[in-house]
PDB file of N, CA and C in Angstrom:
ATOM      1  N   UNK A   1     -51.986 -64.369 -46.391  1.00  0.00           N
ATOM      2  CA  UNK A   1     -51.815 -62.889 -46.364  1.00  0.00           C
ATOM      3  C   UNK A   1     -51.290 -62.669 -47.721  1.00  0.00           C
ATOM      4  N   UNK A   2     -51.109 -61.445 -48.118  1.00  0.00           N
ATOM      5  CA  UNK A   2     -50.541 -61.205 -49.346  1.00  0.00           C
ATOM      6  C   UNK A   2     -48.885 -60.465 -49.286  1.00  0.00           C
ATOM      7  N   UNK A   3     -48.197 -61.038 -50.056  1.00  0.00           N
ATOM      8  CA  UNK A   3     -46.766 -60.694 -50.019  1.00  0.00           C
ATOM      9  C   UNK A   3     -46.563 -59.263 -50.313  1.00  0.00           C
ATOM     10  N   UNK A   4     -45.609 -58.806 -49.623  1.00  0.00           N
ATOM     11  CA  UNK A   4     -45.530 -57.142 -49.335  1.00  0.00           C
ATOM     12  C   UNK A   4     -44.933 -56.891 -50.681  1.00  0.00           C
ATOM     13  N   UNK A   5     -44.048 -57.513 -51.265  1.00  0.00           N
ATOM     14  CA  UNK A   5     -43.997 -57.310 -52.481  1.00  0.00           C
ATOM     15  C   UNK A   5     -44.435 -57.483 -53.633  1.00  0.00           C
ATOM     16  N   UNK A   6     -45.011 -56.986 -54.770  1.00  0.00           N
ATOM     17  CA  UNK A   6     -45.549 -57.057 -55.860  1.00  0.00           C
ATOM     18  C   UNK A   6     -44.707 -56.624 -57.126  1.00  0.00           C
ATOM     19  N   UNK A   7     -45.253 -57.722 -58.271  1.00  0.00           N
ATOM     20  CA  UNK A   7     -44.624 -57.321 -59.524  1.00  0.00           C
ATOM     21  C   UNK A   7     -45.823 -56.933 -60.298  1.00  0.00           C
ATOM     22  N   UNK A   8     -45.473 -55.765 -61.376  1.00  0.00           N
ATOM     23  CA  UNK A   8     -46.857 -55.562 -61.929  1.00  0.00           C
ATOM     24  C   UNK A   8     -46.424 -55.187 -63.388  1.00  0.00           C
ATOM     25  N   UNK A   9     -47.262 -55.492 -63.919  1.00  0.00           N
ATOM     26  CA  UNK A   9     -46.973 -55.082 -65.883  1.00  0.00           C
ATOM     27  C   UNK A   9     -47.553 -54.035 -66.331  1.00  0.00           C
ATOM     28  N   UNK A  10     -47.211 -53.121 -66.943  1.00  0.00           N
ATOM     29  CA  UNK A  10     -47.805 -52.058 -67.596  1.00  0.00           C
ATOM     30  C   UNK A  10     -47.373 -51.400 -68.781  1.00  0.00           C
ATOM     31  N   UNK A  11     -48.454 -51.101 -69.588  1.00  0.00           N
ATOM     32  CA  UNK A  11     -48.073 -50.812 -71.298  1.00  0.00           C
ATOM     33  C   UNK A  11     -47.118 -49.813 -71.165  1.00  0.00           C
ATOM     34  N   UNK A  12     -46.241 -49.779 -72.054  1.00  0.00           N
ATOM     35  CA  UNK A  12     -44.963 -49.248 -72.130  1.00  0.00           C
ATOM     36  C   UNK A  12     -45.077 -48.367 -73.568  1.00  0.00           C
ATOM     37  N   UNK A  13     -43.573 -47.723 -74.078  1.00  0.00           N
ATOM     38  CA  UNK A  13     -43.787 -47.376 -75.333  1.00  0.00           C
ATOM     39  C   UNK A  13     -44.036 -48.862 -76.453  1.00  0.00           C
ATOM     40  N   UNK A  14     -44.726 -47.995 -77.671  1.00  0.00           N
ATOM     41  CA  UNK A  14     -44.908 -49.052 -78.443  1.00  0.00           C
ATOM     42  C   UNK A  14     -43.670 -48.659 -79.642  1.00  0.00           C
ATOM     43  N   UNK A  15     -43.364 -50.367 -80.531  1.00  0.00           N
ATOM     44  CA  UNK A  15     -42.593 -50.478 -81.242  1.00  0.00           C
ATOM     45  C   UNK A  15     -42.399 -50.119 -82.583  1.00  0.00           C
ATOM     46  N   UNK A  16     -41.813 -50.415 -83.291  1.00  0.00           N
ATOM     47  CA  UNK A  16     -41.853 -49.674 -84.613  1.00  0.00           C
ATOM     48  C   UNK A  16     -43.040 -50.284 -85.456  1.00  0.00           C
ATOM     49  N   UNK A  17     -43.058 -51.786 -84.466  1.00  0.00           N
ATOM     50  CA  UNK A  17     -44.230 -52.530 -85.491  1.00  0.00           C
ATOM     51  C   UNK A  17     -46.080 -52.299 -84.701  1.00  0.00           C
ATOM     52  N   UNK A  18     -45.763 -51.431 -84.057  1.00  0.00           N
ATOM     53  CA  UNK A  18     -47.021 -51.099 -83.498  1.00  0.00           C
ATOM     54  C   UNK A  18     -47.463 -51.805 -82.332  1.00  0.00           C
ATOM     55  N   UNK A  19     -46.738 -52.842 -81.890  1.00  0.00           N
ATOM     56  CA  UNK A  19     -46.840 -53.978 -80.609  1.00  0.00           C
ATOM     57  C   UNK A  19     -46.964 -53.157 -79.078  1.00  0.00           C
ATOM     58  N   UNK A  20     -47.791 -53.529 -78.381  1.00  0.00           N
ATOM     59  CA  UNK A  20     -47.624 -52.695 -76.990  1.00  0.00           C
ATOM     60  C   UNK A  20     -46.521 -53.621 -76.540  1.00  0.00           C
ATOM     61  N   UNK A  21     -45.489 -52.811 -75.623  1.00  0.00           N
ATOM     62  CA  UNK A  21     -44.496 -53.482 -74.772  1.00  0.00           C
ATOM     63  C   UNK A  21     -44.886 -53.569 -73.269  1.00  0.00           C
ATOM     64  N   UNK A  22     -44.749 -54.417 -72.796  1.00  0.00           N
ATOM     65  CA  UNK A  22     -45.075 -54.038 -71.505  1.00  0.00           C
ATOM     66  C   UNK A  22     -44.019 -54.243 -70.580  1.00  0.00           C
ATOM     67  N   UNK A  23     -44.075 -53.245 -69.777  1.00  0.00           N
ATOM     68  CA  UNK A  23     -42.756 -53.149 -68.562  1.00  0.00           C
ATOM     69  C   UNK A  23     -43.414 -53.241 -67.537  1.00  0.00           C
ATOM     70  N   UNK A  24     -42.354 -54.211 -66.419  1.00  0.00           N
ATOM     71  CA  UNK A  24     -42.301 -54.762 -65.409  1.00  0.00           C
ATOM     72  C   UNK A  24     -41.769 -53.996 -64.080  1.00  0.00           C
ATOM     73  N   UNK A  25     -42.690 -53.380 -62.837  1.00  0.00           N
ATOM     74  CA  UNK A  25     -42.286 -52.780 -62.187  1.00  0.00           C
ATOM     75  C   UNK A  25     -42.464 -53.682 -60.892  1.00  0.00           C
ATOM     76  N   UNK A  26     -41.176 -53.279 -59.798  1.00  0.00           N
ATOM     77  CA  UNK A  26     -41.759 -53.928 -58.409  1.00  0.00           C
ATOM     78  C   UNK A  26     -41.807 -53.200 -57.354  1.00  0.00           C
ATOM     79  N   UNK A  27     -42.711 -52.956 -56.437  1.00  0.00           N
ATOM     80  CA  UNK A  27     -42.996 -51.917 -55.626  1.00  0.00           C
ATOM     81  C   UNK A  27     -42.600 -52.676 -53.976  1.00  0.00           C
ATOM     82  N   UNK A  28     -42.432 -52.355 -53.059  1.00  0.00           N
ATOM     83  CA  UNK A  28     -41.995 -52.234 -51.638  1.00  0.00           C
ATOM     84  C   UNK A  28     -43.262 -51.932 -50.852  1.00  0.00           C
ATOM     85  N   UNK A  29     -43.732 -52.573 -49.881  1.00  0.00           N
ATOM     86  CA  UNK A  29     -45.095 -52.379 -49.612  1.00  0.00           C
ATOM     87  C   UNK A  29     -44.644 -52.762 -47.936  1.00  0.00           C
ATOM     88  N   UNK A  30     -44.827 -51.585 -46.903  1.00  0.00           N
ATOM     89  CA  UNK A  30     -45.128 -51.843 -45.825  1.00  0.00           C
ATOM     90  C   UNK A  30     -46.132 -52.884 -45.828  1.00  0.00           C
ATOM     91  N   UNK A  31     -45.952 -53.516 -44.437  1.00  0.00           N
ATOM     92  CA  UNK A  31     -46.973 -54.947 -44.032  1.00  0.00           C
ATOM     93  C   UNK A  31     -48.568 -53.917 -43.874  1.00  0.00           C
ATOM     94  N   UNK A  32     -48.579 -52.853 -43.335  1.00  0.00           N
ATOM     95  CA  UNK A  32     -49.747 -52.263 -43.493  1.00  0.00           C
ATOM     96  C   UNK A  32     -50.339 -51.649 -44.702  1.00  0.00           C
ATOM     97  N   UNK A  33     -49.530 -51.204 -45.541  1.00  0.00           N
ATOM     98  CA  UNK A  33     -50.037 -50.902 -46.854  1.00  0.00           C
ATOM     99  C   UNK A  33     -50.258 -52.102 -47.868  1.00  0.00           C
ATOM    100  N   UNK A  34     -49.693 -52.938 -47.640  1.00  0.00           N
ATOM    101  CA  UNK A  34     -49.843 -54.556 -48.311  1.00  0.00           C
ATOM    102  C   UNK A  34     -51.492 -55.155 -47.629  1.00  0.00           C
ATOM    103  N   UNK A  35     -51.753 -54.559 -46.323  1.00  0.00           N
ATOM    104  CA  UNK A  35     -52.744 -55.312 -45.363  1.00  0.00           C
ATOM    105  C   UNK A  35     -54.007 -54.185 -46.018  1.00  0.00           C
ATOM    106  N   UNK A  36     -53.377 -52.829 -46.243  1.00  0.00           N
ATOM    107  CA  UNK A  36     -54.774 -52.159 -46.897  1.00  0.00           C
ATOM    108  C   UNK A  36     -55.009 -52.291 -48.413  1.00  0.00           C
ATOM    109  N   UNK A  37     -54.070 -52.579 -49.504  1.00  0.00           N
ATOM    110  CA  UNK A  37     -54.178 -52.790 -50.639  1.00  0.00           C
ATOM    111  C   UNK A  37     -55.179 -54.042 -50.766  1.00  0.00           C
ATOM    112  N   UNK A  38     -54.870 -55.365 -49.939  1.00  0.00           N
ATOM    113  CA  UNK A  38     -55.297 -56.302 -49.759  1.00  0.00           C
ATOM    114  C   UNK A  38     -56.738 -56.171 -49.287  1.00  0.00           C
ATOM    115  N   UNK A  39     -57.125 -56.059 -48.122  1.00  0.00           N
ATOM    116  CA  UNK A  39     -58.612 -55.531 -47.997  1.00  0.00           C
ATOM    117  C   UNK A  39     -59.482 -54.741 -49.103  1.00  0.00           C
ATOM    118  N   UNK A  40     -58.864 -53.412 -49.566  1.00  0.00           N
ATOM    119  CA  UNK A  40     -59.624 -53.001 -50.893  1.00  0.00           C
ATOM    120  C   UNK A  40     -59.674 -53.728 -51.875  1.00  0.00           C
ATOM    121  N   UNK A  41     -58.925 -54.599 -52.333  1.00  0.00           N
ATOM    122  CA  UNK A  41     -59.276 -55.691 -53.387  1.00  0.00           C
ATOM    123  C   UNK A  41     -60.135 -56.785 -52.985  1.00  0.00           C
ATOM    124  N   UNK A  42     -60.197 -56.917 -51.701  1.00  0.00           N
ATOM    125  CA  UNK A  42     -61.214 -57.971 -51.359  1.00  0.00           C
ATOM    126  C   UNK A  42     -62.511 -57.176 -51.423  1.00  0.00           C
ATOM    127  N   UNK A  43     -62.864 -56.048 -50.822  1.00  0.00           N
ATOM    128  CA  UNK A  43     -63.778 -55.524 -50.759  1.00  0.00           C
ATOM    129  C   UNK A  43     -64.459 -54.987 -52.137  1.00  0.00           C
ATOM    130  N   UNK A  44     -63.682 -54.406 -52.969  1.00  0.00           N
ATOM    131  CA  UNK A  44     -64.168 -53.512 -54.469  1.00  0.00           C
ATOM    132  C   UNK A  44     -63.949 -55.306 -55.104  1.00  0.00           C
ATOM    133  N   UNK A  45     -63.621 -56.256 -55.076  1.00  0.00           N
ATOM    134  CA  UNK A  45     -63.339 -57.615 -55.989  1.00  0.00           C
ATOM    135  C   UNK A  45     -62.558 -57.302 -57.399  1.00  0.00           C
ATOM    136  N   UNK A  46     -61.781 -56.633 -56.995  1.00  0.00           N
ATOM    137  CA  UNK A  46     -60.609 -55.813 -58.165  1.00  0.00           C
ATOM    138  C   UNK A  46     -59.287 -56.565 -57.973  1.00  0.00           C
ATOM    139  N   UNK A  47     -58.487 -56.726 -58.863  1.00  0.00           N
ATOM    140  CA  UNK A  47     -57.341 -57.213 -58.964  1.00  0.00           C
ATOM    141  C   UNK A  47     -56.452 -56.161 -58.053  1.00  0.00           C
ATOM    142  N   UNK A  48     -55.270 -56.768 -57.923  1.00  0.00           N
ATOM    143  CA  UNK A  48     -54.188 -55.575 -57.026  1.00  0.00           C
ATOM    144  C   UNK A  48     -53.596 -54.921 -58.540  1.00  0.00           C
ATOM    145  N   UNK A  49     -53.618 -55.683 -59.505  1.00  0.00           N
ATOM    146  CA  UNK A  49     -52.759 -55.179 -60.766  1.00  0.00           C
ATOM    147  C   UNK A  49     -53.746 -54.179 -60.969  1.00  0.00           C
ATOM    148  N   UNK A  50     -55.067 -54.182 -61.001  1.00  0.00           N
ATOM    149  CA  UNK A  50     -55.908 -53.315 -61.748  1.00  0.00           C
ATOM    150  C   UNK A  50     -55.851 -52.015 -60.894  1.00  0.00           C
ATOM    151  N   UNK A  51     -55.693 -52.162 -59.622  1.00  0.00           N
ATOM    152  CA  UNK A  51     -56.266 -51.112 -58.936  1.00  0.00           C
ATOM    153  C   UNK A  51     -54.944 -50.308 -58.989  1.00  0.00           C
ATOM    154  N   UNK A  52     -54.056 -50.930 -59.086  1.00  0.00           N
ATOM    155  CA  UNK A  52     -52.654 -50.070 -59.130  1.00  0.00           C
ATOM    156  C   UNK A  52     -52.446 -49.209 -60.345  1.00  0.00           C
ATOM    157  N   UNK A  53     -52.891 -50.135 -61.548  1.00  0.00           N
ATOM    158  CA  UNK A  53     -52.809 -49.466 -62.905  1.00  0.00           C
ATOM    159  C   UNK A  53     -53.533 -48.147 -63.099  1.00  0.00           C
ATOM    160  N   UNK A  54     -55.111 -48.591 -62.431  1.00  0.00           N
ATOM    161  CA  UNK A  54     -56.198 -47.498 -62.327  1.00  0.00           C
ATOM    162  C   UNK A  54     -55.310 -45.945 -61.501  1.00  0.00           C
ATOM    163  N   UNK A  55     -54.745 -46.250 -60.647  1.00  0.00           N
ATOM    164  CA  UNK A  55     -54.162 -45.252 -59.918  1.00  0.00           C
ATOM    165  C   UNK A  55     -53.141 -44.392 -60.574  1.00  0.00           C
ATOM    166  N   UNK A  56     -52.315 -45.093 -61.166  1.00  0.00           N
ATOM    167  CA  UNK A  56     -51.114 -44.775 -62.453  1.00  0.00           C
ATOM    168  C   UNK A  56     -51.651 -43.853 -63.403  1.00  0.00           C
ATOM    169  N   UNK A  57     -52.899 -44.353 -64.091  1.00  0.00           N
ATOM    170  CA  UNK A  57     -53.348 -43.435 -65.137  1.00  0.00           C
ATOM    171  C   UNK A  57     -54.200 -42.608 -64.768  1.00  0.00           C
ATOM    172  N   UNK A  58     -54.570 -42.030 -63.357  1.00  0.00           N
ATOM    173  CA  UNK A  58     -55.255 -40.959 -63.121  1.00  0.00           C
ATOM    174  C   UNK A  58     -54.000 -39.754 -62.699  1.00  0.00           C
ATOM    175  N   UNK A  59     -52.820 -40.061 -62.647  1.00  0.00           N
ATOM    176  CA  UNK A  59     -51.824 -39.433 -62.541  1.00  0.00           C
ATOM    177  C   UNK A  59     -51.691 -38.509 -63.718  1.00  0.00           C
ATOM    178  N   UNK A  60     -51.181 -37.093 -63.197  1.00  0.00           N
ATOM    179  CA  UNK A  60     -51.217 -35.910 -64.239  1.00  0.00           C
ATOM    180  C   UNK A  60     -49.905 -35.409 -64.125  1.00  0.00           C
ATOM    181  N   UNK A  61     -49.307 -35.224 -65.732  1.00  0.00           N
ATOM    182  CA  UNK A  61     -48.099 -34.973 -65.644  1.00  0.00           C
ATOM    183  C   UNK A  61     -48.057 -33.458 -66.043  1.00  0.00           C
ATOM    184  N   UNK A  62     -47.832 -32.268 -65.631  1.00  0.00           N
ATOM    185  CA  UNK A  62     -48.015 -31.263 -66.282  1.00  0.00           C
ATOM    186  C   UNK A  62     -46.259 -30.888 -66.684  1.00  0.00           C
TER     187      UNK A  62
END
């Protein structure tokens, strides 16, 4: 079973040398949330980090 805490990297600000900086976050999930995420990843064949990164990219800021 999947642990309920995930650490993910995501692209952050660029440095003066134009290198991409990766920032890491940790999210706490309830057992049900972790199970839902695990099932989704198994059904779609996607990695947890890819699923969450895709969701974050879909956020719009107004």
